[in-house]
PDB file of C-alpha atoms in Angstrom:
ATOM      1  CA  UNK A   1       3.387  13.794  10.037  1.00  0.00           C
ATOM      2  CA  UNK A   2       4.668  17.134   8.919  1.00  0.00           C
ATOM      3  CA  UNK A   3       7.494  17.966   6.259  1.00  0.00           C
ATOM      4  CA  UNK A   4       7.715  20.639   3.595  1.00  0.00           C
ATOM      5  CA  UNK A   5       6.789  18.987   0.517  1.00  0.00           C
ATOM      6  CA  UNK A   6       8.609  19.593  -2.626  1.00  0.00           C
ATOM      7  CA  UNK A   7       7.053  19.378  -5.996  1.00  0.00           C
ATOM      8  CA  UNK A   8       7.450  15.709  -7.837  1.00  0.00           C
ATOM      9  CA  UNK A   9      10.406  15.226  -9.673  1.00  0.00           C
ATOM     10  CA  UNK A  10       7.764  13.330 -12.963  1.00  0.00           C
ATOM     11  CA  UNK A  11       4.204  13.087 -13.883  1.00  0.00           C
ATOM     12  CA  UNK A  12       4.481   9.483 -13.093  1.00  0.00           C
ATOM     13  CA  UNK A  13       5.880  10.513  -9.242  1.00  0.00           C
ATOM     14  CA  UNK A  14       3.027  12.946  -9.154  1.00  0.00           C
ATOM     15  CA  UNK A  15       0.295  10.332  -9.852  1.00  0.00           C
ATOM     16  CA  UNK A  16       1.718   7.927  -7.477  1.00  0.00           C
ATOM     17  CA  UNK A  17       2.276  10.749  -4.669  1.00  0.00           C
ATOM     18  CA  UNK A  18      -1.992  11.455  -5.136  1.00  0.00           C
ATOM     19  CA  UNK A  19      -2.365   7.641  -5.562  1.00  0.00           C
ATOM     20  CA  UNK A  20      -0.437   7.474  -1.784  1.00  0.00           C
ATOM     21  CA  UNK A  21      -3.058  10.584  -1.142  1.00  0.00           C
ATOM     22  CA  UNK A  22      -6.397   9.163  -1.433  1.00  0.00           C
ATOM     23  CA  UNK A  23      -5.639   5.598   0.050  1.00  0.00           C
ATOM     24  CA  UNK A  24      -4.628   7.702   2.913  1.00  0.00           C
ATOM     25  CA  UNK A  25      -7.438   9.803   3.099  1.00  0.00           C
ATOM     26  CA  UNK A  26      -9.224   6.898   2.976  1.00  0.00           C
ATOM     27  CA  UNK A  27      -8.113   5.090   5.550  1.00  0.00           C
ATOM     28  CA  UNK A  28      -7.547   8.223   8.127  1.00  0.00           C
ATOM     29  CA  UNK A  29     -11.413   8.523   8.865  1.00  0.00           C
ATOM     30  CA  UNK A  30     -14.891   7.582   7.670  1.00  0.00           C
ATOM     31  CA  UNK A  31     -15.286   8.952   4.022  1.00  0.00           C
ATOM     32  CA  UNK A  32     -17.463  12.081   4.101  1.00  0.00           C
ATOM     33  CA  UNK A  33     -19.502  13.803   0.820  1.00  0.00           C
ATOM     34  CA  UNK A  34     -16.796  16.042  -0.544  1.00  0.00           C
ATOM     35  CA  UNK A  35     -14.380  12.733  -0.731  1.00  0.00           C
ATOM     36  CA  UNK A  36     -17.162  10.738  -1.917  1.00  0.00           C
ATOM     37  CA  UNK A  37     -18.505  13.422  -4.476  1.00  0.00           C
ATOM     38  CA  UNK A  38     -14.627  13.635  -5.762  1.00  0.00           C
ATOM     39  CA  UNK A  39     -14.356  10.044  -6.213  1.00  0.00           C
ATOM     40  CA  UNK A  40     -17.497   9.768  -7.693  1.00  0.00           C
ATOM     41  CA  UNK A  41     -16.504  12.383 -10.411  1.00  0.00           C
ATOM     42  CA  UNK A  42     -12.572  11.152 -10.685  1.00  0.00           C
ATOM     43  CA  UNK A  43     -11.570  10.277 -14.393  1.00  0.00           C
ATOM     44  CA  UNK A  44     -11.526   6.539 -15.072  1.00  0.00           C
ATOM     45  CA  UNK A  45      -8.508   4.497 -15.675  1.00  0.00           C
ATOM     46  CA  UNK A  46      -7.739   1.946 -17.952  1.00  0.00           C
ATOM     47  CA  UNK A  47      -8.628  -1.422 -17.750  1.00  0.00           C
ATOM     48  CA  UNK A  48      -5.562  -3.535 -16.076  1.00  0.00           C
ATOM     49  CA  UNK A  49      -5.694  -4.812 -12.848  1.00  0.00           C
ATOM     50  CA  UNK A  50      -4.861  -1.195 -10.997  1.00  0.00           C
ATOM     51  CA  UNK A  51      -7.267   0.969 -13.290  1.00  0.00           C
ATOM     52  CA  UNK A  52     -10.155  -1.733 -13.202  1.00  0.00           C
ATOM     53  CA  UNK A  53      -9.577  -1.319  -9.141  1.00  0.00           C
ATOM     54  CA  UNK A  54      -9.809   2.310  -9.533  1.00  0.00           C
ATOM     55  CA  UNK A  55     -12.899   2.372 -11.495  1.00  0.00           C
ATOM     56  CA  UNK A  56     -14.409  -0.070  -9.162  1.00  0.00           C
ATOM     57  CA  UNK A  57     -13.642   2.348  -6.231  1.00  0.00           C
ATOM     58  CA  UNK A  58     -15.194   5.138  -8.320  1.00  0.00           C
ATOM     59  CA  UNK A  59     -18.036   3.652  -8.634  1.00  0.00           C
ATOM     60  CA  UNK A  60     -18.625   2.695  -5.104  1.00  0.00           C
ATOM     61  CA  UNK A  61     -18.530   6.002  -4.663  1.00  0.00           C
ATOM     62  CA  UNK A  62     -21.193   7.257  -7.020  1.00  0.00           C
ATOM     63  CA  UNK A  63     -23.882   4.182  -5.491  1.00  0.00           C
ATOM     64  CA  UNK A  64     -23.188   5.475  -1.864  1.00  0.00           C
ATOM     65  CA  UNK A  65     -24.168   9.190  -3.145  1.00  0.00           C
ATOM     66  CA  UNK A  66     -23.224  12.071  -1.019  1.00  0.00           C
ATOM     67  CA  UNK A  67     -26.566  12.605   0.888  1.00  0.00           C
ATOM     68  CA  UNK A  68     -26.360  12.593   5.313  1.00  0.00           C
ATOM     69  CA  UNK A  69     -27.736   8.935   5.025  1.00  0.00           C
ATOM     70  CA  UNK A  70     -25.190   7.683   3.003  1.00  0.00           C
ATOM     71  CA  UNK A  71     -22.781   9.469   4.567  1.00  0.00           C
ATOM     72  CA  UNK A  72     -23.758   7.957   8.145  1.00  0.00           C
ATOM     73  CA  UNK A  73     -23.820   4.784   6.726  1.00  0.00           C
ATOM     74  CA  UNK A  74     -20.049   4.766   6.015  1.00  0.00           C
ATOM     75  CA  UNK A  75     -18.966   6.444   9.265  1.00  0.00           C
ATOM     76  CA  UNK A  76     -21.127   3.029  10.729  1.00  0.00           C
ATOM     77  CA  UNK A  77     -18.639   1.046   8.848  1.00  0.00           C
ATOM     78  CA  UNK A  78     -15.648   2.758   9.359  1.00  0.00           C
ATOM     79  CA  UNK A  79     -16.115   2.693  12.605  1.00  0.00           C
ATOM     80  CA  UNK A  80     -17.260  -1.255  13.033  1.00  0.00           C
ATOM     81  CA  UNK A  81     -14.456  -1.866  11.124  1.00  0.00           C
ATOM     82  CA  UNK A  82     -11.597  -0.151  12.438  1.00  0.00           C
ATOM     83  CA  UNK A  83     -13.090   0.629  16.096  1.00  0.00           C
ATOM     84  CA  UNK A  84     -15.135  -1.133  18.352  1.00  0.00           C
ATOM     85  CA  UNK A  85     -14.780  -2.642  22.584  1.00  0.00           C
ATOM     86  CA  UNK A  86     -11.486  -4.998  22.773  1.00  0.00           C
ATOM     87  CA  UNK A  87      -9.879  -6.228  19.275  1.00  0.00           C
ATOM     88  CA  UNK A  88     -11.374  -4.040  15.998  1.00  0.00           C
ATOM     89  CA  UNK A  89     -12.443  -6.925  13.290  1.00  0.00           C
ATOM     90  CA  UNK A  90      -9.466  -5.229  11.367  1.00  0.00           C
ATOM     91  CA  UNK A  91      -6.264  -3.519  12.951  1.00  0.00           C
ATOM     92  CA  UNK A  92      -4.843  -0.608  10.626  1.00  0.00           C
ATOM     93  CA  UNK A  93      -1.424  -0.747  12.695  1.00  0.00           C
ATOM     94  CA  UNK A  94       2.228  -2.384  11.145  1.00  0.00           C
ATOM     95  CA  UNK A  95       2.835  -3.989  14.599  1.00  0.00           C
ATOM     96  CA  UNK A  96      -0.012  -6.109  14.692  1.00  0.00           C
ATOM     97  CA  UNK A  97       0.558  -7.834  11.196  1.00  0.00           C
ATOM     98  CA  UNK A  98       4.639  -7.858  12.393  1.00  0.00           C
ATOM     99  CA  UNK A  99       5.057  -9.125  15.269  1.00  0.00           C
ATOM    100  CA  UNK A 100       1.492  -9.649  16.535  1.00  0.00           C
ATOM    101  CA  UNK A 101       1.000  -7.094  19.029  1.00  0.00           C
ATOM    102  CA  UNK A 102       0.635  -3.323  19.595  1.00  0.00           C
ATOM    103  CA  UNK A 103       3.132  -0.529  20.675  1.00  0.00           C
ATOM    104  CA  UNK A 104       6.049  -3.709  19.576  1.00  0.00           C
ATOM    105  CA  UNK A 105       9.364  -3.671  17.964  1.00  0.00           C
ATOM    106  CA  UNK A 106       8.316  -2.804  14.574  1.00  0.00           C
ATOM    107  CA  UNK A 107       6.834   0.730  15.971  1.00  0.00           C
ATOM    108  CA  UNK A 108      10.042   1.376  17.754  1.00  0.00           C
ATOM    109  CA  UNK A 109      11.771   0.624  14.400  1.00  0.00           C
ATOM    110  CA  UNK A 110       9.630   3.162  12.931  1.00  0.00           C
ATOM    111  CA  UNK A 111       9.776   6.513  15.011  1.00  0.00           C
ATOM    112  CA  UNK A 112      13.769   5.627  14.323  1.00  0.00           C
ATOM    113  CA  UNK A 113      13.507   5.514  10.514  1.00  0.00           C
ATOM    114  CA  UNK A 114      10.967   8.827  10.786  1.00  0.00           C
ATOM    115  CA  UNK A 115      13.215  10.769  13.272  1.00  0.00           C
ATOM    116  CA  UNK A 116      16.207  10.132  10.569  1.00  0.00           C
ATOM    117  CA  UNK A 117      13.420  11.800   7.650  1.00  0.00           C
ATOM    118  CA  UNK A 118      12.825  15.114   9.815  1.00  0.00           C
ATOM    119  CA  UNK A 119       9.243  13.589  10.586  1.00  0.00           C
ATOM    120  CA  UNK A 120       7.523  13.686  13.410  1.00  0.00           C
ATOM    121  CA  UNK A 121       4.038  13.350  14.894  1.00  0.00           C
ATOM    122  CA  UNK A 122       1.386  16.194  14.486  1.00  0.00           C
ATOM    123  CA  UNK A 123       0.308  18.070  17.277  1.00  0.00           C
ATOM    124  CA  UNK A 124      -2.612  16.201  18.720  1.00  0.00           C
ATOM    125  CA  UNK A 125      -2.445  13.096  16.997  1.00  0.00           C
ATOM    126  CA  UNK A 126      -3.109  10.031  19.254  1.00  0.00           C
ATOM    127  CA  UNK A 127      -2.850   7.032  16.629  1.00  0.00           C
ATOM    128  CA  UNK A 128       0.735   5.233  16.826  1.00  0.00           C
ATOM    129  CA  UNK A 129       2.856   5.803  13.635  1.00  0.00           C
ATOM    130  CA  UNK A 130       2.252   2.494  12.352  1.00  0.00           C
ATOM    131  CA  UNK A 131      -1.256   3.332  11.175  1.00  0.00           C
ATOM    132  CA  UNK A 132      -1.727   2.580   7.557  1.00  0.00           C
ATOM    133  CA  UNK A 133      -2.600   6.178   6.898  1.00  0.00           C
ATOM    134  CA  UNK A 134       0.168   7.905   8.056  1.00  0.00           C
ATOM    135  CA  UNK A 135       2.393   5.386   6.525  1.00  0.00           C
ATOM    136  CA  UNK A 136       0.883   5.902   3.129  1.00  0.00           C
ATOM    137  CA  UNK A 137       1.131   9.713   4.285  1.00  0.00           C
ATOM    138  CA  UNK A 138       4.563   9.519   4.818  1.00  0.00           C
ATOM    139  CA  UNK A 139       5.252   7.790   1.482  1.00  0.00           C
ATOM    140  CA  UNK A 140       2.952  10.467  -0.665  1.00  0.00           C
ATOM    141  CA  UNK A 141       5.893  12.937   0.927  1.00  0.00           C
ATOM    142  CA  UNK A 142       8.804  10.841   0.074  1.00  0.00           C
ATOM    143  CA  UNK A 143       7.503  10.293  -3.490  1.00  0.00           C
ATOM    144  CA  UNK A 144       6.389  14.524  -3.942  1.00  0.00           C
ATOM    145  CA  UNK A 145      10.249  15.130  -2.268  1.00  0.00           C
ATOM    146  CA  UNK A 146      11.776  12.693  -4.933  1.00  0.00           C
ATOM    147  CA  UNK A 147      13.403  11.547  -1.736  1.00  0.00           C
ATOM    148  CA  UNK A 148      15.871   8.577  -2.396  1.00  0.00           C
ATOM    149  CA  UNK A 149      14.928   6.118   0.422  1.00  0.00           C
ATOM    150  CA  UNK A 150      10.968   5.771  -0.194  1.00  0.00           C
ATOM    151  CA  UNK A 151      11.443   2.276  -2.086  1.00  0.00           C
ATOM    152  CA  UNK A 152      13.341   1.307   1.164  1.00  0.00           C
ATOM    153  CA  UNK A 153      10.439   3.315   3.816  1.00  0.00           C
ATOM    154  CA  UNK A 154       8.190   0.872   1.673  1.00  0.00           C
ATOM    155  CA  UNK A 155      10.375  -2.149   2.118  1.00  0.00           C
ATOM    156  CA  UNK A 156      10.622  -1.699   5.780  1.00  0.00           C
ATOM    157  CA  UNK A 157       7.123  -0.534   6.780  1.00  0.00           C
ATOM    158  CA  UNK A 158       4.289  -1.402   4.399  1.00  0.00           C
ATOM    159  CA  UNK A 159       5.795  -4.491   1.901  1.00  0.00           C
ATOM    160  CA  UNK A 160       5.633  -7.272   4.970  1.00  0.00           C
ATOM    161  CA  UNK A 161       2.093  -6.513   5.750  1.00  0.00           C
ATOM    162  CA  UNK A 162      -0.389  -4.488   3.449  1.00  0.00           C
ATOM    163  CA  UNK A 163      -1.394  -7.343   1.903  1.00  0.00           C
ATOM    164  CA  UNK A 164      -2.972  -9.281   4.754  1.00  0.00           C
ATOM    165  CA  UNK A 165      -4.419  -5.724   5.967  1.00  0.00           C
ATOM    166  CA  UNK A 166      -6.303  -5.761   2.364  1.00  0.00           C
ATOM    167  CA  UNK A 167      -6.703  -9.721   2.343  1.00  0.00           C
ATOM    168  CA  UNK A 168      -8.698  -8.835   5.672  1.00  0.00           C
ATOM    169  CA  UNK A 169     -10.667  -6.449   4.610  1.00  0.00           C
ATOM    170  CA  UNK A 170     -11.215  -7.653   1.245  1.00  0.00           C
ATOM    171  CA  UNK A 171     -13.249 -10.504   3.274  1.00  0.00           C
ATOM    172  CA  UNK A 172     -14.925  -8.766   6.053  1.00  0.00           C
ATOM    173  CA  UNK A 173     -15.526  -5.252   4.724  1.00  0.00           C
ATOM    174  CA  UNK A 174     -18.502  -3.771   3.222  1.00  0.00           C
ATOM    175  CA  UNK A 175     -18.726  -3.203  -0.681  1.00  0.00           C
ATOM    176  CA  UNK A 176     -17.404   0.194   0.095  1.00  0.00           C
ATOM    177  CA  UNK A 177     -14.668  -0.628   1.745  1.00  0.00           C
ATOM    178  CA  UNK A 178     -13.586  -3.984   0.256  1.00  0.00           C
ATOM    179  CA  UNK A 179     -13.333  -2.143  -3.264  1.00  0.00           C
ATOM    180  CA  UNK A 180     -10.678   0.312  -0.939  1.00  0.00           C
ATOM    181  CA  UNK A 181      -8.759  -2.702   0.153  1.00  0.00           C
ATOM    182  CA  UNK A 182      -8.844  -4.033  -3.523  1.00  0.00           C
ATOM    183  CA  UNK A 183      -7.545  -0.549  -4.845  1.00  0.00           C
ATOM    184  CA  UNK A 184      -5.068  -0.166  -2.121  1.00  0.00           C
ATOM    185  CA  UNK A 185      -3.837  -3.910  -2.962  1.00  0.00           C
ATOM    186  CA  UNK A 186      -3.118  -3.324  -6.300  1.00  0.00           C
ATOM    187  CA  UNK A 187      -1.495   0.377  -5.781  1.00  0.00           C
ATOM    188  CA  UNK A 188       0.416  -1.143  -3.686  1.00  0.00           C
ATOM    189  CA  UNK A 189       1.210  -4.189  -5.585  1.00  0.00           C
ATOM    190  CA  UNK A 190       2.579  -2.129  -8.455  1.00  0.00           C
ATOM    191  CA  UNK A 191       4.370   0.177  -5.773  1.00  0.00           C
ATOM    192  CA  UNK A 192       6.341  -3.084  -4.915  1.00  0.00           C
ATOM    193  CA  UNK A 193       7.384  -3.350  -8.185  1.00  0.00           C
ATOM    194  CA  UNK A 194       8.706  -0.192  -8.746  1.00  0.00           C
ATOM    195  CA  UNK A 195      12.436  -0.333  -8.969  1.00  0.00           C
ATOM    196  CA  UNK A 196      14.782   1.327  -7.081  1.00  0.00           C
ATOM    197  CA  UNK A 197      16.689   4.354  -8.234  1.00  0.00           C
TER     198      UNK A 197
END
């Protein structure tokens, strides 16, 4: 996706913009050392049910170390997870938690709601819109641009399914990546909450 980002209209908006950040990043491709080094060395939070996921994520992070091994060990389970011949063991797309399928409604639905932001797909892309990470891009731009509608993007296009995407992965991922799911889970969680302005 590509828009000109403005700055965050609060410190709160600029947290949740970086929070949007990271799960992205960490769901776009295999972690490699600089993002594992940075988590590794990322501030704690406090201890409620977001900050405890957070520091549990963190610390992932610093038992993988940042060494080629560790480092290959992660692209292994990215890739099992999230690749793989026929069906991936867990699908990263909107549409298939929708309506049960690929390239469906849902994504159509999508490119609409994008085209009316300004947004469109980068140059060389080939994953649909619907992938988790560009989603969660897309709202880390709406929530830097103080944009209006991103409690509504949410509504539409992540509130209906993140939670079985992290209930899946929760139960078939690797410590690395079920401690994502459980940090994405309760990001998102507390995005749902957020009221609307």
């Amino acid at each position: 996706m590509s828009a000109v980002p403005r700055p965050a209209t609060t410190c709160d908006d600029a947290i949740r913009a970086d929070g949007y950040r990271v799960l992205a990043r960490l769901f776009a491709t295999p972690p490699d050392a600089g993002l594992l080094g940075l988590l590794a060395a990322a501030p704690r939070a406090a201890d409620d049910a977001l900050g405890s996921a957070w520091n549990v994520l963190c610390e992932q992070a610093v038992r993988a170390g940042t060494g080629p091994e560790a480092v290959r060990c992660l692209v292994e389970e990215y890739n099992e997870l999230f690749f793989g011949v026929g069906e991936p063991r867990v699908m990263l797309y909107g549409s298939w938690y929708i309506s049960g399928s690929l390239m469906a409604a849902p994504l159509a639905r999508l490119r609409d709601d994008l085209a009316l932001l300004g947004l469109v797909r980068a140059a060389g892309v080939q994953d649909p819109e619907d992938h988790f990470a560009a989603l969660l891009e897309v709202m880390a731009m709406l929530v830097d641009a103080g944009d209006a509608t991103q409690q509504d993007f949410f509504r539409r296009h992540l509130a209906s399914w993140y939670g079985s995407l992290c209930q899946r992965l929760e139960g078939d991922g690797g410590a690395f990546y079920r401690s994502a799911a459980r940090f994405a889970r309760c990001f998102l969680d507390a995005e749902a909450e957020t009221p609307t302005s």
